[in-house]
XYZ file of C-alpha atoms in Angstrom:
279
model
C 56.616 186.570 246.008
C 59.496 184.069 246.184
C 58.378 181.236 248.458
C 61.964 180.594 249.529
C 62.429 184.060 251.069
C 60.700 183.399 254.408
C 62.748 180.227 254.782
C 65.999 182.047 254.012
C 65.117 184.958 256.273
C 64.222 182.696 259.179
C 67.406 180.693 258.845
C 69.577 183.829 258.689
C 68.070 185.330 261.853
C 68.540 182.122 263.828
C 72.232 181.921 262.986
C 72.908 185.100 265.006
C 71.494 183.734 268.279
C 74.370 183.662 270.801
C 75.281 180.233 272.192
C 74.367 181.246 275.775
C 70.949 182.426 274.639
C 69.900 179.147 273.061
C 68.385 177.939 276.309
C 66.110 180.985 276.512
C 64.438 180.225 273.204
C 60.763 179.711 273.838
C 59.503 176.103 273.778
C 58.346 174.902 270.373
C 60.413 177.407 268.374
C 62.688 176.155 265.561
C 66.446 176.423 265.580
C 68.894 176.196 262.704
C 69.480 172.501 263.371
C 65.803 171.874 262.711
C 66.202 173.097 259.160
C 69.333 171.106 258.286
C 67.613 167.735 257.856
C 65.108 169.402 255.538
C 67.917 170.808 253.410
C 69.770 167.500 253.311
C 66.703 165.489 252.333
C 65.977 167.368 249.116
C 67.045 165.308 246.122
C 65.810 166.734 242.807
C 65.805 164.768 239.572
C 67.917 166.688 237.073
C 65.938 165.217 234.182
C 62.390 166.207 235.113
C 62.702 168.344 238.253
C 60.699 166.036 240.520
C 61.947 166.239 244.125
C 62.464 163.300 246.496
C 63.240 163.177 250.202
C 65.562 160.180 250.056
C 68.372 159.359 247.601
C 67.063 155.819 247.256
C 63.717 157.101 245.998
C 65.472 159.351 243.488
C 67.590 156.449 242.228
C 64.504 154.264 241.859
C 62.703 157.029 239.974
C 65.611 157.546 237.576
C 66.096 153.814 236.996
C 62.465 153.526 235.835
C 61.483 156.879 234.344
C 64.841 157.857 232.843
C 66.328 154.433 232.147
C 67.363 155.232 228.573
C 67.841 158.133 226.204
C 67.842 157.997 222.434
C 71.063 158.963 220.684
C 70.278 161.655 218.123
C 71.986 162.208 214.798
C 74.180 165.019 216.159
C 75.491 162.773 218.947
C 78.982 161.543 217.947
C 78.405 158.354 219.910
C 75.531 157.308 217.656
C 77.739 156.875 214.604
C 80.240 154.813 216.598
C 77.574 152.457 217.960
C 76.014 152.183 214.504
C 79.342 151.129 212.971
C 79.929 148.582 215.722
C 76.438 147.168 215.226
C 76.525 146.838 211.427
C 80.030 145.356 211.246
C 80.022 141.665 210.404
C 76.640 141.466 208.667
C 76.805 139.459 205.424
C 74.826 140.858 202.527
C 71.991 143.218 203.426
C 72.646 145.743 206.195
C 69.985 145.850 208.945
C 67.741 148.912 209.231
C 68.164 150.697 212.551
C 65.062 152.341 214.016
C 66.714 153.889 217.052
C 69.738 153.559 219.302
C 69.308 154.098 223.024
C 71.922 154.605 225.701
C 71.209 152.829 228.988
C 71.565 154.866 232.188
C 72.711 152.201 234.631
C 72.203 152.999 238.311
C 75.203 153.574 240.602
C 74.357 150.266 242.286
C 74.568 148.284 239.033
C 77.803 150.043 238.037
C 79.304 149.320 241.459
C 78.390 145.632 241.212
C 80.037 145.421 237.798
C 83.263 147.005 239.053
C 83.246 144.916 242.237
C 83.003 141.758 240.161
C 85.923 142.954 238.014
C 88.057 143.339 241.145
C 87.145 139.809 242.253
C 88.230 138.382 238.888
C 91.461 140.413 238.936
C 92.338 139.322 242.460
C 91.750 135.651 241.602
C 93.940 135.916 238.514
C 96.748 137.575 240.480
C 96.584 135.113 243.355
C 100.120 133.890 244.171
C 100.811 130.204 243.858
C 98.070 129.638 241.279
C 98.981 126.520 239.319
C 97.091 127.683 236.223
C 98.689 129.806 233.533
C 99.029 133.446 234.568
C 96.646 135.598 232.540
C 97.875 139.185 232.341
C 94.690 140.383 230.643
C 92.597 139.138 233.569
C 94.920 140.846 236.013
C 94.737 144.132 234.078
C 90.991 144.568 233.513
C 89.262 141.256 234.197
C 89.462 140.398 230.475
C 86.713 142.859 229.554
C 85.117 142.354 226.132
C 82.465 144.082 224.044
C 79.725 141.553 223.255
C 76.186 141.385 221.850
C 73.015 139.862 223.259
C 69.853 139.672 221.151
C 66.463 139.590 222.861
C 62.875 140.838 222.501
C 60.669 143.571 223.895
C 56.979 144.482 223.866
C 56.695 148.185 224.705
C 57.503 151.447 222.904
C 60.801 152.009 224.704
C 62.634 155.002 223.261
C 59.872 155.821 220.795
C 58.900 159.513 220.660
C 61.226 160.292 223.533
C 59.858 157.619 225.866
C 62.647 156.957 228.368
C 60.679 154.779 230.805
C 60.959 151.031 231.069
C 57.719 149.075 231.368
C 56.685 146.540 234.013
C 55.543 143.786 231.645
C 57.216 140.588 232.846
C 57.533 139.369 229.250
C 59.371 142.476 228.040
C 62.908 141.133 228.195
C 64.727 144.365 227.332
C 63.038 146.346 230.117
C 63.616 143.497 232.570
C 67.332 143.466 231.765
C 67.655 147.264 232.000
C 65.748 147.468 235.266
C 67.009 144.397 237.114
C 69.937 143.065 235.121
C 70.216 139.604 233.659
C 68.434 136.936 235.652
C 70.632 134.778 237.912
C 68.225 131.912 237.184
C 69.298 131.777 233.536
C 71.408 128.802 232.525
C 74.168 131.139 231.440
C 74.000 134.494 229.647
C 74.758 134.091 225.955
C 76.916 136.810 224.384
C 78.214 136.917 220.812
C 81.156 138.567 219.106
C 79.037 140.628 216.673
C 75.418 141.589 216.183
C 74.944 139.241 213.218
C 75.845 136.270 215.403
C 73.460 137.558 218.050
C 70.693 138.045 215.516
C 70.796 134.514 214.133
C 70.816 133.114 217.673
C 67.080 133.921 217.782
C 64.799 132.201 215.223
C 63.765 134.381 212.273
C 60.081 133.660 212.743
C 59.888 134.764 216.370
C 58.238 138.077 215.498
C 55.606 136.299 213.385
C 54.991 133.592 215.954
C 54.424 136.068 218.764
C 53.030 138.877 216.633
C 49.833 138.906 218.683
C 51.925 140.140 221.623
C 53.624 142.820 219.498
C 56.995 141.162 220.028
C 59.925 143.067 218.546
C 63.606 142.267 218.339
C 66.392 144.350 219.889
C 70.138 144.048 220.254
C 71.890 144.900 223.524
C 75.529 145.977 223.381
C 77.241 144.862 226.581
C 80.508 145.190 228.411
C 81.440 141.740 229.679
C 83.999 140.682 232.281
C 84.971 137.371 230.715
C 87.711 136.554 233.185
C 89.305 133.169 232.648
C 87.553 131.408 229.782
C 86.956 127.680 229.892
C 86.058 125.358 227.046
C 82.671 123.623 227.091
C 83.361 119.962 226.339
C 79.860 118.839 227.175
C 80.671 118.194 230.814
C 81.640 121.681 231.891
C 80.548 122.774 235.353
C 79.476 126.392 235.599
C 80.459 126.366 239.276
C 84.009 125.320 238.460
C 86.164 127.918 240.280
C 88.860 127.579 237.613
C 86.807 129.505 235.041
C 84.716 132.654 235.034
C 83.000 131.971 231.688
C 82.750 129.220 229.097
C 83.018 129.073 225.329
C 79.967 127.393 223.819
C 81.001 125.436 220.757
C 80.145 122.195 219.044
C 83.638 120.808 219.311
C 85.639 120.835 222.510
C 88.844 119.673 220.863
C 90.254 123.164 220.523
C 92.054 125.042 223.239
C 90.083 127.046 225.795
C 90.532 130.268 223.835
C 87.753 132.555 222.646
C 87.652 132.829 218.866
C 85.760 135.244 216.655
C 82.885 132.916 215.843
C 82.412 131.574 219.365
C 79.560 132.106 221.787
C 80.677 133.209 225.243
C 78.497 132.034 228.121
C 78.715 134.052 231.321
C 77.154 132.723 234.516
C 77.384 135.671 236.899
C 74.899 138.476 236.030
C 77.221 141.044 237.585
C 79.755 140.287 234.838
C 77.503 141.736 232.112
C 76.797 145.471 231.893
C 74.205 146.462 229.249
C 75.210 149.770 227.622
C 73.105 150.321 224.468
C 69.833 149.028 223.051
C 69.419 148.955 219.270
C 65.966 148.509 217.758
C 66.280 147.217 214.199
C 64.794 145.119 211.416
C 66.652 142.718 209.146
């Protein structure tokens, strides 16, 4: 027997009660309004079917249990990400184990877009004495950048879409909570090779007892107005939204292909893909 039939039948019969007869309903009996909150508080997870009574609980569940999904060979996006990742590597091409798409929560996406609007509004502010930057006004000067880090779990392996709670698993921490605001700037590079060499080659050997592995995160970055780090740059300087990290500060404050871009606001960086690889 379908368990939903008594519910449907009861609801249908109540809807025909005349308005003037509502007061004669016996005490303790349910009316149609009693069922509406129950209907509205059912929030099923489309991935696994688990049901939650509040949208916040569903969002929390999805952000942990369904944080990523592996891109399979028949997914057209996998080939695109693979090309983007391998471009710029000198000599031997890295071996990719798996590519995972990050399912950012609506809250994280909203924060990213809100920050973009802040950058755009600052760039379009009338009377600004600095050079007008049309790219900032258009899209906040959004760039595609790479950030190399480490992880400890089996994220994405054998269909595992859940992030772990290990405080030393950097990839899961970034996916679940974003980049830490306590960091002294978030380092992003123009290609994955530059990101790879930013971490010492022997890190896996040094922390092998913790099963440390390397991963590359492909990010969308709202660079905004880019300043030049001359050794005395202030990350709180309202004139810049990000800084170029370079050995020489003699050049103009313009991002070049080989430069490291340091972003100070975590909302400006949206992680999109995680690539597990060896090189």
